[in-house]
Amino acid sequence: MRPMLLAVPAIAAAAVFLGACDAPSTATSAPATTTSTSSAPAGAGAGSTTTTGTTTSNSKTGDTKTTSTRTTTAAPVCRTRDLTAVVTWQPQGDTTQTHRGLVTLSNKKKNSCTVEGWAAISLVNAADEVVPVKSSQVNQPGKPVKITLRPGGSAWAGIKWTACDKGDSSCGAGNTLRFNLEASTDGDVAHLEGFPNPEDSDITMKRLQIGSLQPSNQGVVAW
């Protein structure tokens, strides 16, 4: 009888095939990543803030890792139209010829903005014309600083002017003041407190000095 030698290779091949089927899978799942972005209201701080969050999950281990990045954008520069101005007569230290006023600039918008330097102040007459007055910017009570005005926030400056006789042709006379952040004259009307009756046009100026904007009203007119 002939020996059955051909069955051995067939059995070996079957064993190899079955072993391959039973082998554990070594493939892994790539971590899942989720990114979210949120923004805080612009009026809530000095500028707008954006927060970006990234969440990474590993389906094999079940671990989750979250990282976040905060980016803050600086507040824009204030424009004249963004602010209101109140000029209050300061009788303390007044003389016959020298007068002082406190300028209060307030942010009327819903977003923060910044001011730095000086606000232009102009004398205006009853015909709504800017009256020529020799004006200068001074570092009083100190050098200007950058100020961020939140909604409703204020910055202050002092002004000092030399009065004159309305009969003098070189004397400027008017009934109101205007302020401007973009130009050296004209602008929006300022609200006046403690000044002469507008109908009398008794605001006279021969020379005007404008102090720098400051974050506090302390001492801004004491010069």
C-alpha positions as protocol buffer text, in pm:
chain_id: "A"
residue {
  index: 1
  type: MET
  ca { x: 0 y: 0 z: 0 }
}
residue {
  index: 2
  type: ARG
  ca { x: 126 y: 353 z: -89 }
}
residue {
  index: 3
  type: PRO
  ca { x: 182 y: 591 z: 213 }
}
residue {
  index: 4
  type: MET
  ca { x: -47 y: 907 z: 235 }
}
residue {
  index: 5
  type: LEU
  ca { x: 219 y: 1179 z: 233 }
}
residue {
  index: 6
  type: LEU
  ca { x: 17 y: 1451 z: 50 }
}
residue {
  index: 7
  type: ALA
  ca { x: -217 y: 1520 z: 342 }
}
residue {
  index: 8
  type: VAL
  ca { x: 56 y: 1675 z: 559 }
}
residue {
  index: 9
  type: PRO
  ca { x: 113 y: 1990 z: 348 }
}
residue {
  index: 10
  type: ALA
  ca { x: -265 y: 2047 z: 327 }
}
residue {
  index: 11
  type: ILE
  ca { x: -304 y: 2023 z: 705 }
}
residue {
  index: 12
  type: ALA
  ca { x: -9 y: 2260 z: 760 }
}
residue {
  index: 13
  type: ALA
  ca { x: -154 y: 2514 z: 519 }
}
residue {
  index: 14
  type: ALA
  ca { x: -491 y: 2502 z: 696 }
}
residue {
  index: 15
  type: ALA
  ca { x: -323 y: 2561 z: 1031 }
}
residue {
  index: 16
  type: VAL
  ca { x: -140 y: 2866 z: 900 }
}
residue {
  index: 17
  type: PHE
  ca { x: -465 y: 3007 z: 755 }
}
residue {
  index: 18
  type: LEU
  ca { x: -657 y: 2957 z: 1081 }
}
residue {
  index: 19
  type: GLY
  ca { x: -372 y: 3110 z: 1283 }
}
residue {
  index: 20
  type: ALA
  ca { x: -381 y: 3418 z: 1065 }
}
residue {
  index: 21
  type: CYS
  ca { x: -754 y: 3456 z: 1123 }
}
residue {
  index: 22
  type: ASP
  ca { x: -714 y: 3430 z: 1501 }
}
residue {
  index: 23
  type: ALA
  ca { x: -426 y: 3687 z: 1522 }
}
residue {
  index: 24
  type: PRO
  ca { x: -523 y: 4005 z: 1714 }
}
residue {
  index: 25
  type: SER
  ca { x: -553 y: 4329 z: 1514 }
}
residue {
  index: 26
  type: THR
  ca { x: -274 y: 4583 z: 1574 }
}
residue {
  index: 27
  type: ALA
  ca { x: -449 y: 4880 z: 1403 }
}
residue {
  index: 28
  type: THR
  ca { x: -515 y: 5186 z: 1626 }
}
residue {
  index: 29
  type: SER
  ca { x: -761 y: 5467 z: 1589 }
}
residue {
  index: 30
  type: ALA
  ca { x: -628 y: 5818 z: 1537 }
}
residue {
  index: 31
  type: PRO
  ca { x: -717 y: 6060 z: 1817 }
}
residue {
  index: 32
  type: ALA
  ca { x: -1025 y: 6271 z: 1746 }
}
residue {
  index: 33
  type: THR
  ca { x: -978 y: 6646 z: 1764 }
}
residue {
  index: 34
  type: THR
  ca { x: -1248 y: 6908 z: 1821 }
}
residue {
  index: 35
  type: THR
  ca { x: -1189 y: 7286 z: 1799 }
}
residue {
  index: 36
  type: SER
  ca { x: -1425 y: 7555 z: 1929 }
}
residue {
  index: 37
  type: THR
  ca { x: -1399 y: 7935 z: 1930 }
}
residue {
  index: 38
  type: SER
  ca { x: -1578 y: 8190 z: 2147 }
}
residue {
  index: 39
  type: SER
  ca { x: -1555 y: 8569 z: 2172 }
}
residue {
  index: 40
  type: ALA
  ca { x: -1614 y: 8794 z: 2473 }
}
residue {
  index: 41
  type: PRO
  ca { x: -1821 y: 9113 z: 2421 }
}
residue {
  index: 42
  type: ALA
  ca { x: -1600 y: 9400 z: 2304 }
}
residue {
  index: 43
  type: GLY
  ca { x: -1733 y: 9634 z: 2567 }
}
residue {
  index: 44
  type: ALA
  ca { x: -1642 y: 9398 z: 2850 }
}
residue {
  index: 45
  type: GLY
  ca { x: -1274 y: 9484 z: 2844 }
}
residue {
  index: 46
  type: ALA
  ca { x: -1006 y: 9702 z: 2690 }
}
residue {
  index: 47
  type: GLY
  ca { x: -1054 y: 9532 z: 2352 }
}
residue {
  index: 48
  type: SER
  ca { x: -1211 y: 9223 z: 2201 }
}
residue {
  index: 49
  type: THR
  ca { x: -1101 y: 8882 z: 2332 }
}
residue {
  index: 50
  type: THR
  ca { x: -1122 y: 8556 z: 2134 }
}
residue {
  index: 51
  type: THR
  ca { x: -1079 y: 8218 z: 2305 }
}
residue {
  index: 52
  type: THR
  ca { x: -997 y: 7912 z: 2093 }
}
residue {
  index: 53
  type: GLY
  ca { x: -1030 y: 7568 z: 2257 }
}
residue {
  index: 54
  type: THR
  ca { x: -897 y: 7238 z: 2121 }
}
residue {
  index: 55
  type: THR
  ca { x: -1014 y: 6901 z: 2262 }
}
residue {
  index: 56
  type: THR
  ca { x: -826 y: 6580 z: 2172 }
}
residue {
  index: 57
  type: SER
  ca { x: -981 y: 6237 z: 2254 }
}
residue {
  index: 58
  type: ASN
  ca { x: -805 y: 5900 z: 2230 }
}
residue {
  index: 59
  type: SER
  ca { x: -1066 y: 5629 z: 2159 }
}
residue {
  index: 60
  type: LYS
  ca { x: -828 y: 5350 z: 2268 }
}
residue {
  index: 61
  type: THR
  ca { x: -733 y: 5486 z: 2611 }
}
residue {
  index: 62
  type: GLY
  ca { x: -1038 y: 5704 z: 2670 }
}
residue {
  index: 63
  type: ASP
  ca { x: -817 y: 6002 z: 2765 }
}
residue {
  index: 64
  type: THR
  ca { x: -934 y: 6357 z: 2678 }
}
residue {
  index: 65
  type: LYS
  ca { x: -707 y: 6662 z: 2667 }
}
residue {
  index: 66
  type: THR
  ca { x: -830 y: 7019 z: 2626 }
}
residue {
  index: 67
  type: THR
  ca { x: -613 y: 7325 z: 2555 }
}
residue {
  index: 68
  type: SER
  ca { x: -723 y: 7688 z: 2502 }
}
residue {
  index: 69
  type: THR
  ca { x: -564 y: 8001 z: 2360 }
}
residue {
  index: 70
  type: ARG
  ca { x: -680 y: 8358 z: 2436 }
}
residue {
  index: 71
  type: THR
  ca { x: -610 y: 8640 z: 2188 }
}
residue {
  index: 72
  type: THR
  ca { x: -687 y: 9001 z: 2282 }
}
residue {
  index: 73
  type: THR
  ca { x: -720 y: 9276 z: 2021 }
}
residue {
  index: 74
  type: ALA
  ca { x: -633 y: 9630 z: 2130 }
}
residue {
  index: 75
  type: ALA
  ca { x: -919 y: 9882 z: 2150 }
}
residue {
  index: 76
  type: PRO
  ca { x: -939 y: 10126 z: 1855 }
}
residue {
  index: 77
  type: VAL
  ca { x: -861 y: 10496 z: 1880 }
}
residue {
  index: 78
  type: CYS
  ca { x: -1155 y: 10711 z: 1991 }
}
residue {
  index: 79
  type: ARG
  ca { x: -1307 y: 10946 z: 1734 }
}
residue {
  index: 80
  type: THR
  ca { x: -1475 y: 11277 z: 1813 }
}
residue {
  index: 81
  type: ARG
  ca { x: -1814 y: 11124 z: 1734 }
}
residue {
  index: 82
  type: ASP
  ca { x: -1752 y: 10851 z: 1996 }
}
residue {
  index: 83
  type: LEU
  ca { x: -1731 y: 11099 z: 2285 }
}
residue {
  index: 84
  type: THR
  ca { x: -1917 y: 11370 z: 2466 }
}
residue {
  index: 85
  type: ALA
  ca { x: -1743 y: 11672 z: 2617 }
}
residue {
  index: 86
  type: VAL
  ca { x: -1830 y: 11879 z: 2922 }
}
residue {
  index: 87
  type: VAL
  ca { x: -1626 y: 12192 z: 3005 }
}
residue {
  index: 88
  type: THR
  ca { x: -1672 y: 12315 z: 3362 }
}
residue {
  index: 89
  type: TRP
  ca { x: -1557 y: 12663 z: 3466 }
}
residue {
  index: 90
  type: GLN
  ca { x: -1313 y: 12646 z: 3758 }
}
residue {
  index: 91
  type: PRO
  ca { x: -1343 y: 12964 z: 3970 }
}
residue {
  index: 92
  type: GLN
  ca { x: -1064 y: 12861 z: 4206 }
}
residue {
  index: 93
  type: GLY
  ca { x: -756 y: 13071 z: 4135 }
}
residue {
  index: 94
  type: ASP
  ca { x: -941 y: 13295 z: 3889 }
}
residue {
  index: 95
  type: THR
  ca { x: -809 y: 13645 z: 3828 }
}
residue {
  index: 96
  type: THR
  ca { x: -949 y: 13926 z: 3620 }
}
residue {
  index: 97
  type: GLN
  ca { x: -765 y: 13804 z: 3312 }
}
residue {
  index: 98
  type: THR
  ca { x: -689 y: 13434 z: 3373 }
}
residue {
  index: 99
  type: HIS
  ca { x: -957 y: 13165 z: 3378 }
}
residue {
  index: 100
  type: ARG
  ca { x: -951 y: 12786 z: 3392 }
}
residue {
  index: 101
  type: GLY
  ca { x: -1180 y: 12505 z: 3281 }
}
residue {
  index: 102
  type: LEU
  ca { x: -1203 y: 12129 z: 3336 }
}
residue {
  index: 103
  type: VAL
  ca { x: -1263 y: 11927 z: 3018 }
}
residue {
  index: 104
  type: THR
  ca { x: -1431 y: 11587 z: 3067 }
}
residue {
  index: 105
  type: LEU
  ca { x: -1439 y: 11353 z: 2767 }
}
residue {
  index: 106
  type: SER
  ca { x: -1668 y: 11049 z: 2808 }
}
residue {
  index: 107
  type: ASN
  ca { x: -1715 y: 10743 z: 2588 }
}
residue {
  index: 108
  type: LYS
  ca { x: -2078 y: 10726 z: 2472 }
}
residue {
  index: 109
  type: LYS
  ca { x: -2036 y: 10410 z: 2264 }
}
residue {
  index: 110
  type: LYS
  ca { x: -2087 y: 10043 z: 2359 }
}
residue {
  index: 111
  type: ASN
  ca { x: -1724 y: 9953 z: 2283 }
}
residue {
  index: 112
  type: SER
  ca { x: -1397 y: 10058 z: 2442 }
}
residue {
  index: 113
  type: CYS
  ca { x: -1163 y: 10302 z: 2265 }
}
residue {
  index: 114
  type: THR
  ca { x: -841 y: 10486 z: 2348 }
}
residue {
  index: 115
  type: VAL
  ca { x: -732 y: 10851 z: 2370 }
}
residue {
  index: 116
  type: GLU
  ca { x: -383 y: 10993 z: 2395 }
}
residue {
  index: 117
  type: GLY
  ca { x: -247 y: 11346 z: 2370 }
}
residue {
  index: 118
  type: TRP
  ca { x: -470 y: 11651 z: 2351 }
}
residue {
  index: 119
  type: ALA
  ca { x: -821 y: 11744 z: 2249 }
}
residue {
  index: 120
  type: ALA
  ca { x: -850 y: 12056 z: 2035 }
}
residue {
  index: 121
  type: ILE
  ca { x: -1075 y: 12323 z: 2189 }
}
residue {
  index: 122
  type: SER
  ca { x: -1223 y: 12601 z: 1975 }
}
residue {
  index: 123
  type: LEU
  ca { x: -1417 y: 12915 z: 2062 }
}
residue {
  index: 124
  type: VAL
  ca { x: -1733 y: 12958 z: 1851 }
}
residue {
  index: 125
  type: ASN
  ca { x: -1950 y: 13267 z: 1812 }
}
residue {
  index: 126
  type: ALA
  ca { x: -2329 y: 13310 z: 1779 }
}
residue {
  index: 127
  type: ALA
  ca { x: -2303 y: 13270 z: 1402 }
}
residue {
  index: 128
  type: ASP
  ca { x: -2156 y: 12922 z: 1458 }
}
residue {
  index: 129
  type: GLU
  ca { x: -1818 y: 13040 z: 1329 }
}
residue {
  index: 130
  type: VAL
  ca { x: -1485 y: 12939 z: 1481 }
}
residue {
  index: 131
  type: VAL
  ca { x: -1322 y: 13246 z: 1638 }
}
residue {
  index: 132
  type: PRO
  ca { x: -945 y: 13274 z: 1580 }
}
residue {
  index: 133
  type: VAL
  ca { x: -760 y: 13235 z: 1910 }
}
residue {
  index: 134
  type: LYS
  ca { x: -390 y: 13174 z: 1961 }
}
residue {
  index: 135
  type: SER
  ca { x: -382 y: 12824 z: 2112 }
}
residue {
  index: 136
  type: SER
  ca { x: -105 y: 12595 z: 2235 }
}
residue {
  index: 137
  type: GLN
  ca { x: -78 y: 12243 z: 2375 }
}
residue {
  index: 138
  type: VAL
  ca { x: 113 y: 12209 z: 2702 }
}
residue {
  index: 139
  type: ASN
  ca { x: 239 y: 11911 z: 2905 }
}
residue {
  index: 140
  type: GLN
  ca { x: 25 y: 12004 z: 3203 }
}
residue {
  index: 141
  type: PRO
  ca { x: -22 y: 11853 z: 3453 }
}
residue {
  index: 142
  type: GLY
  ca { x: 223 y: 11612 z: 3285 }
}
residue {
  index: 143
  type: LYS
  ca { x: 301 y: 11433 z: 2963 }
}
residue {
  index: 144
  type: PRO
  ca { x: 5 y: 11264 z: 2792 }
}
residue {
  index: 145
  type: VAL
  ca { x: -57 y: 10895 z: 2850 }
}
residue {
  index: 146
  type: LYS
  ca { x: -260 y: 10640 z: 2656 }
}
residue {
  index: 147
  type: ILE
  ca { x: -600 y: 10594 z: 2818 }
}
residue {
  index: 148
  type: THR
  ca { x: -852 y: 10320 z: 2744 }
}
residue {
  index: 149
  type: LEU
  ca { x: -1208 y: 10443 z: 2782 }
}
residue {
  index: 150
  type: ARG
  ca { x: -1458 y: 10168 z: 2854 }
}
residue {
  index: 151
  type: PRO
  ca { x: -1823 y: 10247 z: 2775 }
}
residue {
  index: 152
  type: GLY
  ca { x: -1914 y: 10541 z: 3001 }
}
residue {
  index: 153
  type: GLY
  ca { x: -1551 y: 10596 z: 3102 }
}
residue {
  index: 154
  type: SER
  ca { x: -1386 y: 10940 z: 3102 }
}
residue {
  index: 155
  type: ALA
  ca { x: -1056 y: 11122 z: 3053 }
}
residue {
  index: 156
  type: TRP
  ca { x: -980 y: 11475 z: 3172 }
}
residue {
  index: 157
  type: ALA
  ca { x: -779 y: 11780 z: 3072 }
}
residue {
  index: 158
  type: GLY
  ca { x: -739 y: 12134 z: 3195 }
}
residue {
  index: 159
  type: ILE
  ca { x: -758 y: 12449 z: 2986 }
}
residue {
  index: 160
  type: LYS
  ca { x: -641 y: 12798 z: 3079 }
}
residue {
  index: 161
  type: TRP
  ca { x: -714 y: 13113 z: 2885 }
}
residue {
  index: 162
  type: THR
  ca { x: -647 y: 13483 z: 2903 }
}
residue {
  index: 163
  type: ALA
  ca { x: -961 y: 13696 z: 2887 }
}
residue {
  index: 164
  type: CYS
  ca { x: -975 y: 14025 z: 2699 }
}
residue {
  index: 165
  type: ASP
  ca { x: -1194 y: 14327 z: 2624 }
}
residue {
  index: 166
  type: LYS
  ca { x: -1454 y: 14258 z: 2356 }
}
residue {
  index: 167
  type: GLY
  ca { x: -1392 y: 14606 z: 2223 }
}
residue {
  index: 168
  type: ASP
  ca { x: -1037 y: 14510 z: 2130 }
}
residue {
  index: 169
  type: SER
  ca { x: -1015 y: 14397 z: 1767 }
}
residue {
  index: 170
  type: SER
  ca { x: -762 y: 14128 z: 1866 }
}
residue {
  index: 171
  type: CYS
  ca { x: -996 y: 13984 z: 2130 }
}
residue {
  index: 172
  type: GLY
  ca { x: -1190 y: 13669 z: 2044 }
}
residue {
  index: 173
  type: ALA
  ca { x: -1548 y: 13658 z: 2173 }
}
residue {
  index: 174
  type: GLY
  ca { x: -1794 y: 13372 z: 2154 }
}
residue {
  index: 175
  type: ASN
  ca { x: -2076 y: 13189 z: 2327 }
}
residue {
  index: 176
  type: THR
  ca { x: -1973 y: 12822 z: 2318 }
}
residue {
  index: 177
  type: LEU
  ca { x: -1682 y: 12579 z: 2275 }
}
residue {
  index: 178
  type: ARG
  ca { x: -1623 y: 12289 z: 2039 }
}
residue {
  index: 179
  type: PHE
  ca { x: -1388 y: 11990 z: 2077 }
}
residue {
  index: 180
  type: ASN
  ca { x: -1208 y: 11775 z: 1822 }
}
residue {
  index: 181
  type: LEU
  ca { x: -978 y: 11473 z: 1834 }
}
residue {
  index: 182
  type: GLU
  ca { x: -897 y: 11453 z: 1462 }
}
residue {
  index: 183
  type: ALA
  ca { x: -833 y: 11818 z: 1374 }
}
residue {
  index: 184
  type: SER
  ca { x: -699 y: 12132 z: 1539 }
}
residue {
  index: 185
  type: THR
  ca { x: -1023 y: 12330 z: 1516 }
}
residue {
  index: 186
  type: ASP
  ca { x: -1403 y: 12308 z: 1499 }
}
residue {
  index: 187
  type: GLY
  ca { x: -1559 y: 11968 z: 1591 }
}
residue {
  index: 188
  type: ASP
  ca { x: -1860 y: 11882 z: 1807 }
}
residue {
  index: 189
  type: VAL
  ca { x: -2024 y: 12119 z: 2056 }
}
residue {
  index: 190
  type: ALA
  ca { x: -1919 y: 12081 z: 2419 }
}
residue {
  index: 191
  type: HIS
  ca { x: -2166 y: 12119 z: 2703 }
}
residue {
  index: 192
  type: LEU
  ca { x: -2068 y: 12416 z: 2920 }
}
residue {
  index: 193
  type: GLU
  ca { x: -2115 y: 12439 z: 3298 }
}
residue {
  index: 194
  type: GLY
  ca { x: -2065 y: 12761 z: 3496 }
}
residue {
  index: 195
  type: PHE
  ca { x: -1997 y: 12976 z: 3188 }
}
residue {
  index: 196
  type: PRO
  ca { x: -2167 y: 13310 z: 3104 }
}
residue {
  index: 197
  type: ASN
  ca { x: -2512 y: 13309 z: 2946 }
}
residue {
  index: 198
  type: PRO
  ca { x: -2468 y: 13210 z: 2577 }
}
residue {
  index: 199
  type: GLU
  ca { x: -2687 y: 13501 z: 2462 }
}
residue {
  index: 200
  type: ASP
  ca { x: -2430 y: 13747 z: 2599 }
}
residue {
  index: 201
  type: SER
  ca { x: -2134 y: 13604 z: 2404 }
}
residue {
  index: 202
  type: ASP
  ca { x: -1915 y: 13689 z: 2703 }
}
residue {
  index: 203
  type: ILE
  ca { x: -1657 y: 13412 z: 2662 }
}
residue {
  index: 204
  type: THR
  ca { x: -1349 y: 13610 z: 2562 }
}
residue {
  index: 205
  type: MET
  ca { x: -1008 y: 13465 z: 2479 }
}
residue {
  index: 206
  type: LYS
  ca { x: -686 y: 13630 z: 2375 }
}
residue {
  index: 207
  type: ARG
  ca { x: -476 y: 13317 z: 2431 }
}
residue {
  index: 208
  type: LEU
  ca { x: -571 y: 12955 z: 2513 }
}
residue {
  index: 209
  type: GLN
  ca { x: -358 y: 12677 z: 2661 }
}
residue {
  index: 210
  type: ILE
  ca { x: -477 y: 12316 z: 2645 }
}
residue {
  index: 211
  type: GLY
  ca { x: -345 y: 12058 z: 2891 }
}
residue {
  index: 212
  type: SER
  ca { x: -284 y: 11690 z: 2814 }
}
residue {
  index: 213
  type: LEU
  ca { x: -547 y: 11422 z: 2862 }
}
residue {
  index: 214
  type: GLN
  ca { x: -515 y: 11232 z: 3189 }
}
residue {
  index: 215
  type: PRO
  ca { x: -686 y: 10923 z: 3339 }
}
residue {
  index: 216
  type: SER
  ca { x: -781 y: 11114 z: 3656 }
}
residue {
  index: 217
  type: ASN
  ca { x: -923 y: 11461 z: 3719 }
}
residue {
  index: 218
  type: GLN
  ca { x: -695 y: 11516 z: 4017 }
}
residue {
  index: 219
  type: GLY
  ca { x: -474 y: 11818 z: 3962 }
}
residue {
  index: 220
  type: VAL
  ca { x: -549 y: 11862 z: 3590 }
}
residue {
  index: 221
  type: VAL
  ca { x: -640 y: 12231 z: 3636 }
}
residue {
  index: 222
  type: ALA
  ca { x: -379 y: 12311 z: 3902 }
}
residue {
  index: 223
  type: TRP
  ca { x: -130 y: 12489 z: 3677 }
}
